[in-house]
Amino acid sequence: MKTLNLSTLILPSGILAALLLITTQSLSAQPGKGKQMMTGKMMEQCQEMKQQKMKLKEDMKAQDAQLIQQLGNMNRAAKNDKLDMIATIITAMAEKRMLMDARKEKMQEEMMQHMMQHMSMGAASMAQCPMMKVMDAKPAGEHSEHH
């Protein structure tokens, strides 16, 4: 069971704010403006952001697999070895958690800057972003944190 913390709420809240701003701007946006501007460098940035997010998920899965392996080794170990193994596992978990939290925070900041670039280009630009398409693909009310 995962617990919610501030860092898991920042990204969805920021994206919601960005979407609300886009919605209000779209009423006055010029049709097709974002589509014309969504070329070359911006599309590369979109793809890079999407790849960074996928890499983060893969790295988290790899860390989880490594932890499961370490816990299995600890559970099979002799009683007199377990205390040292517990200390090693907890230390590694704390270090990895701090690094992952810093990485997520940096990524969230970059993602918000990226979304702001789209907003300055118009609503159509945001709609073409691969990151938005991934978010739109999820059924309403479904969050990856619950699976």
PDB file of C-alpha atoms in Angstrom:
ATOM      1  CA  MET A   1       0.000   0.000   0.000  1.00  0.00           C
ATOM      2  CA  LYS A   2       1.421   3.344  -0.999  1.00  0.00           C
ATOM      3  CA  THR A   3       0.959   6.438   1.101  1.00  0.00           C
ATOM      4  CA  LEU A   4       0.358   9.832  -0.392  1.00  0.00           C
ATOM      5  CA  ASN A   5       2.937  12.481   0.300  1.00  0.00           C
ATOM      6  CA  LEU A   6       3.512  16.000  -0.885  1.00  0.00           C
ATOM      7  CA  SER A   7       5.738  14.962  -3.792  1.00  0.00           C
ATOM      8  CA  THR A   8       3.071  12.614  -5.217  1.00  0.00           C
ATOM      9  CA  LEU A   9       0.503  15.404  -5.116  1.00  0.00           C
ATOM     10  CA  ILE A  10       2.612  18.205  -6.653  1.00  0.00           C
ATOM     11  CA  LEU A  11       2.726  16.895 -10.226  1.00  0.00           C
ATOM     12  CA  PRO A  12      -1.025  16.140 -10.573  1.00  0.00           C
ATOM     13  CA  SER A  13      -1.896  19.489  -8.962  1.00  0.00           C
ATOM     14  CA  GLY A  14       0.484  21.342 -11.273  1.00  0.00           C
ATOM     15  CA  ILE A  15      -0.831  19.595 -14.352  1.00  0.00           C
ATOM     16  CA  LEU A  16      -4.409  20.338 -13.294  1.00  0.00           C
ATOM     17  CA  ALA A  17      -3.531  24.022 -12.907  1.00  0.00           C
ATOM     18  CA  ALA A  18      -1.866  24.012 -16.319  1.00  0.00           C
ATOM     19  CA  LEU A  19      -4.903  22.375 -17.921  1.00  0.00           C
ATOM     20  CA  LEU A  20      -7.247  24.904 -16.341  1.00  0.00           C
ATOM     21  CA  LEU A  21      -5.106  27.733 -17.661  1.00  0.00           C
ATOM     22  CA  ILE A  22      -5.066  26.157 -21.115  1.00  0.00           C
ATOM     23  CA  THR A  23      -8.831  25.771 -21.079  1.00  0.00           C
ATOM     24  CA  THR A  24      -9.313  29.439 -20.320  1.00  0.00           C
ATOM     25  CA  GLN A  25      -6.745  30.447 -22.948  1.00  0.00           C
ATOM     26  CA  SER A  26      -8.245  28.191 -25.609  1.00  0.00           C
ATOM     27  CA  LEU A  27     -11.319  30.399 -25.830  1.00  0.00           C
ATOM     28  CA  SER A  28      -9.184  33.181 -27.275  1.00  0.00           C
ATOM     29  CA  ALA A  29      -6.497  31.070 -28.978  1.00  0.00           C
ATOM     30  CA  GLN A  30      -6.022  31.321 -32.694  1.00  0.00           C
ATOM     31  CA  PRO A  31      -7.009  28.070 -34.418  1.00  0.00           C
ATOM     32  CA  GLY A  32      -4.030  26.102 -35.641  1.00  0.00           C
ATOM     33  CA  LYS A  33      -1.421  28.342 -33.993  1.00  0.00           C
ATOM     34  CA  GLY A  34      -0.121  25.583 -31.680  1.00  0.00           C
ATOM     35  CA  LYS A  35      -0.156  23.058 -34.481  1.00  0.00           C
ATOM     36  CA  GLN A  36       2.094  25.206 -36.633  1.00  0.00           C
ATOM     37  CA  MET A  37       4.525  25.784 -33.773  1.00  0.00           C
ATOM     38  CA  MET A  38       4.660  22.134 -32.661  1.00  0.00           C
ATOM     39  CA  THR A  39       7.594  21.174 -34.839  1.00  0.00           C
ATOM     40  CA  GLY A  40      11.234  20.265 -34.564  1.00  0.00           C
ATOM     41  CA  LYS A  41      12.791  21.221 -31.258  1.00  0.00           C
ATOM     42  CA  MET A  42       9.564  21.309 -29.224  1.00  0.00           C
ATOM     43  CA  MET A  43       8.556  17.838 -30.411  1.00  0.00           C
ATOM     44  CA  GLU A  44      12.043  16.592 -29.514  1.00  0.00           C
ATOM     45  CA  GLN A  45      11.602  18.045 -26.027  1.00  0.00           C
ATOM     46  CA  CYS A  46       8.230  16.320 -25.727  1.00  0.00           C
ATOM     47  CA  GLN A  47       9.710  12.967 -26.708  1.00  0.00           C
ATOM     48  CA  GLU A  48      12.679  13.456 -24.371  1.00  0.00           C
ATOM     49  CA  MET A  49      10.352  14.245 -21.459  1.00  0.00           C
ATOM     50  CA  LYS A  50       8.318  11.123 -22.213  1.00  0.00           C
ATOM     51  CA  GLN A  51      11.488   9.003 -22.337  1.00  0.00           C
ATOM     52  CA  GLN A  52      12.700  10.461 -19.031  1.00  0.00           C
ATOM     53  CA  LYS A  53       9.419   9.519 -17.389  1.00  0.00           C
ATOM     54  CA  MET A  54       9.612   5.972 -18.782  1.00  0.00           C
ATOM     55  CA  LYS A  55      13.241   5.667 -17.608  1.00  0.00           C
ATOM     56  CA  LEU A  56      12.234   6.796 -14.122  1.00  0.00           C
ATOM     57  CA  LYS A  57       9.546   4.110 -13.964  1.00  0.00           C
ATOM     58  CA  GLU A  58      11.982   1.454 -15.209  1.00  0.00           C
ATOM     59  CA  ASP A  59      14.575   2.484 -12.634  1.00  0.00           C
ATOM     60  CA  MET A  60      11.994   2.314  -9.849  1.00  0.00           C
ATOM     61  CA  LYS A  61      10.968  -1.182 -10.952  1.00  0.00           C
ATOM     62  CA  ALA A  62      14.619  -2.267 -11.016  1.00  0.00           C
ATOM     63  CA  GLN A  63      15.136  -0.921  -7.502  1.00  0.00           C
ATOM     64  CA  ASP A  64      12.034  -2.766  -6.312  1.00  0.00           C
ATOM     65  CA  ALA A  65      13.295  -6.018  -7.855  1.00  0.00           C
ATOM     66  CA  GLN A  66      16.678  -5.550  -6.196  1.00  0.00           C
ATOM     67  CA  LEU A  67      14.999  -4.922  -2.840  1.00  0.00           C
ATOM     68  CA  ILE A  68      12.887  -8.065  -3.196  1.00  0.00           C
ATOM     69  CA  GLN A  69      16.021 -10.063  -3.904  1.00  0.00           C
ATOM     70  CA  GLN A  70      17.800  -8.584  -0.874  1.00  0.00           C
ATOM     71  CA  LEU A  71      14.816  -9.323   1.365  1.00  0.00           C
ATOM     72  CA  GLY A  72      14.716 -12.896   0.113  1.00  0.00           C
ATOM     73  CA  ASN A  73      18.413 -13.310   0.891  1.00  0.00           C
ATOM     74  CA  MET A  74      17.870 -11.839   4.335  1.00  0.00           C
ATOM     75  CA  ASN A  75      14.927 -14.147   5.077  1.00  0.00           C
ATOM     76  CA  ARG A  76      16.993 -17.186   4.110  1.00  0.00           C
ATOM     77  CA  ALA A  77      20.038 -16.088   6.108  1.00  0.00           C
ATOM     78  CA  ALA A  78      21.037 -17.460   9.485  1.00  0.00           C
ATOM     79  CA  LYS A  79      19.670 -15.573  12.497  1.00  0.00           C
ATOM     80  CA  ASN A  80      23.048 -14.132  13.464  1.00  0.00           C
ATOM     81  CA  ASP A  81      23.479 -12.593   9.960  1.00  0.00           C
ATOM     82  CA  LYS A  82      20.032 -10.985   9.716  1.00  0.00           C
ATOM     83  CA  LEU A  83      20.698  -7.917  11.840  1.00  0.00           C
ATOM     84  CA  ASP A  84      23.623  -6.832   9.652  1.00  0.00           C
ATOM     85  CA  MET A  85      21.575  -7.507   6.526  1.00  0.00           C
ATOM     86  CA  ILE A  86      18.661  -5.448   7.872  1.00  0.00           C
ATOM     87  CA  ALA A  87      20.972  -2.513   8.540  1.00  0.00           C
ATOM     88  CA  THR A  88      22.453  -2.772   5.042  1.00  0.00           C
ATOM     89  CA  ILE A  89      19.029  -2.958   3.395  1.00  0.00           C
ATOM     90  CA  ILE A  90      17.586  -0.035   5.349  1.00  0.00           C
ATOM     91  CA  THR A  91      20.625   2.135   4.631  1.00  0.00           C
ATOM     92  CA  ALA A  92      20.440   1.353   0.914  1.00  0.00           C
ATOM     93  CA  MET A  93      16.674   2.009   0.867  1.00  0.00           C
ATOM     94  CA  ALA A  94      17.096   5.394   2.547  1.00  0.00           C
ATOM     95  CA  GLU A  95      19.869   6.440   0.135  1.00  0.00           C
ATOM     96  CA  LYS A  96      17.900   5.338  -2.921  1.00  0.00           C
ATOM     97  CA  ARG A  97      14.745   7.026  -1.668  1.00  0.00           C
ATOM     98  CA  MET A  98      16.510  10.369  -1.198  1.00  0.00           C
ATOM     99  CA  LEU A  99      18.085  10.179  -4.655  1.00  0.00           C
ATOM    100  CA  MET A 100      14.798   9.157  -6.287  1.00  0.00           C
ATOM    101  CA  ASP A 101      12.888  11.959  -4.535  1.00  0.00           C
ATOM    102  CA  ALA A 102      15.426  14.520  -5.773  1.00  0.00           C
ATOM    103  CA  ARG A 103      15.201  13.080  -9.284  1.00  0.00           C
ATOM    104  CA  LYS A 104      11.392  13.208  -9.247  1.00  0.00           C
ATOM    105  CA  GLU A 105      11.373  16.786  -7.987  1.00  0.00           C
ATOM    106  CA  LYS A 106      13.764  17.889 -10.755  1.00  0.00           C
ATOM    107  CA  MET A 107      11.649  16.091 -13.340  1.00  0.00           C
ATOM    108  CA  GLN A 108       8.445  17.708 -12.059  1.00  0.00           C
ATOM    109  CA  GLU A 109      10.012  21.159 -12.350  1.00  0.00           C
ATOM    110  CA  GLU A 110      11.159  20.411 -15.900  1.00  0.00           C
ATOM    111  CA  MET A 111       7.727  19.079 -16.793  1.00  0.00           C
ATOM    112  CA  MET A 112       6.001  22.215 -15.515  1.00  0.00           C
ATOM    113  CA  GLN A 113       8.394  24.402 -17.532  1.00  0.00           C
ATOM    114  CA  HIS A 114       7.675  22.248 -20.567  1.00  0.00           C
ATOM    115  CA  MET A 115       3.920  22.645 -20.082  1.00  0.00           C
ATOM    116  CA  MET A 116       4.338  26.402 -19.720  1.00  0.00           C
ATOM    117  CA  GLN A 117       6.123  26.467 -23.089  1.00  0.00           C
ATOM    118  CA  HIS A 118       3.148  24.665 -24.623  1.00  0.00           C
ATOM    119  CA  MET A 119       0.713  27.101 -23.018  1.00  0.00           C
ATOM    120  CA  SER A 120       2.582  30.039 -24.500  1.00  0.00           C
ATOM    121  CA  MET A 121       2.204  28.425 -27.936  1.00  0.00           C
ATOM    122  CA  GLY A 122      -1.534  27.888 -27.589  1.00  0.00           C
ATOM    123  CA  ALA A 123      -3.924  25.110 -26.654  1.00  0.00           C
ATOM    124  CA  ALA A 124      -3.345  23.114 -29.832  1.00  0.00           C
ATOM    125  CA  SER A 125       0.347  22.779 -28.972  1.00  0.00           C
ATOM    126  CA  MET A 126      -0.488  21.189 -25.610  1.00  0.00           C
ATOM    127  CA  ALA A 127      -2.903  18.765 -27.247  1.00  0.00           C
ATOM    128  CA  GLN A 128      -0.114  17.482 -29.519  1.00  0.00           C
ATOM    129  CA  CYS A 129       2.339  16.823 -26.672  1.00  0.00           C
ATOM    130  CA  PRO A 130       3.030  13.084 -26.244  1.00  0.00           C
ATOM    131  CA  MET A 131       2.990  13.577 -22.468  1.00  0.00           C
ATOM    132  CA  MET A 132      -0.611  14.812 -22.643  1.00  0.00           C
ATOM    133  CA  LYS A 133      -1.591  11.953 -24.920  1.00  0.00           C
ATOM    134  CA  VAL A 134      -0.305   9.472 -22.317  1.00  0.00           C
ATOM    135  CA  MET A 135      -2.354  11.200 -19.632  1.00  0.00           C
ATOM    136  CA  ASP A 136      -5.463  11.271 -21.822  1.00  0.00           C
ATOM    137  CA  ALA A 137      -5.166   7.523 -22.479  1.00  0.00           C
ATOM    138  CA  LYS A 138      -5.968   6.670 -18.839  1.00  0.00           C
ATOM    139  CA  PRO A 139      -9.643   6.042 -18.075  1.00  0.00           C
ATOM    140  CA  ALA A 140     -11.276   8.754 -15.976  1.00  0.00           C
ATOM    141  CA  GLY A 141     -10.635   8.349 -12.280  1.00  0.00           C
ATOM    142  CA  GLU A 142      -7.884   5.795 -12.765  1.00  0.00           C
ATOM    143  CA  HIS A 143      -4.494   6.576 -11.257  1.00  0.00           C
ATOM    144  CA  SER A 144      -1.357   4.515 -11.589  1.00  0.00           C
ATOM    145  CA  GLU A 145      -0.720   4.930  -7.848  1.00  0.00           C
ATOM    146  CA  HIS A 146      -3.635   2.600  -7.112  1.00  0.00           C
ATOM    147  CA  HIS A 147      -2.287  -0.387  -9.027  1.00  0.00           C
TER     148      HIS A 147
END
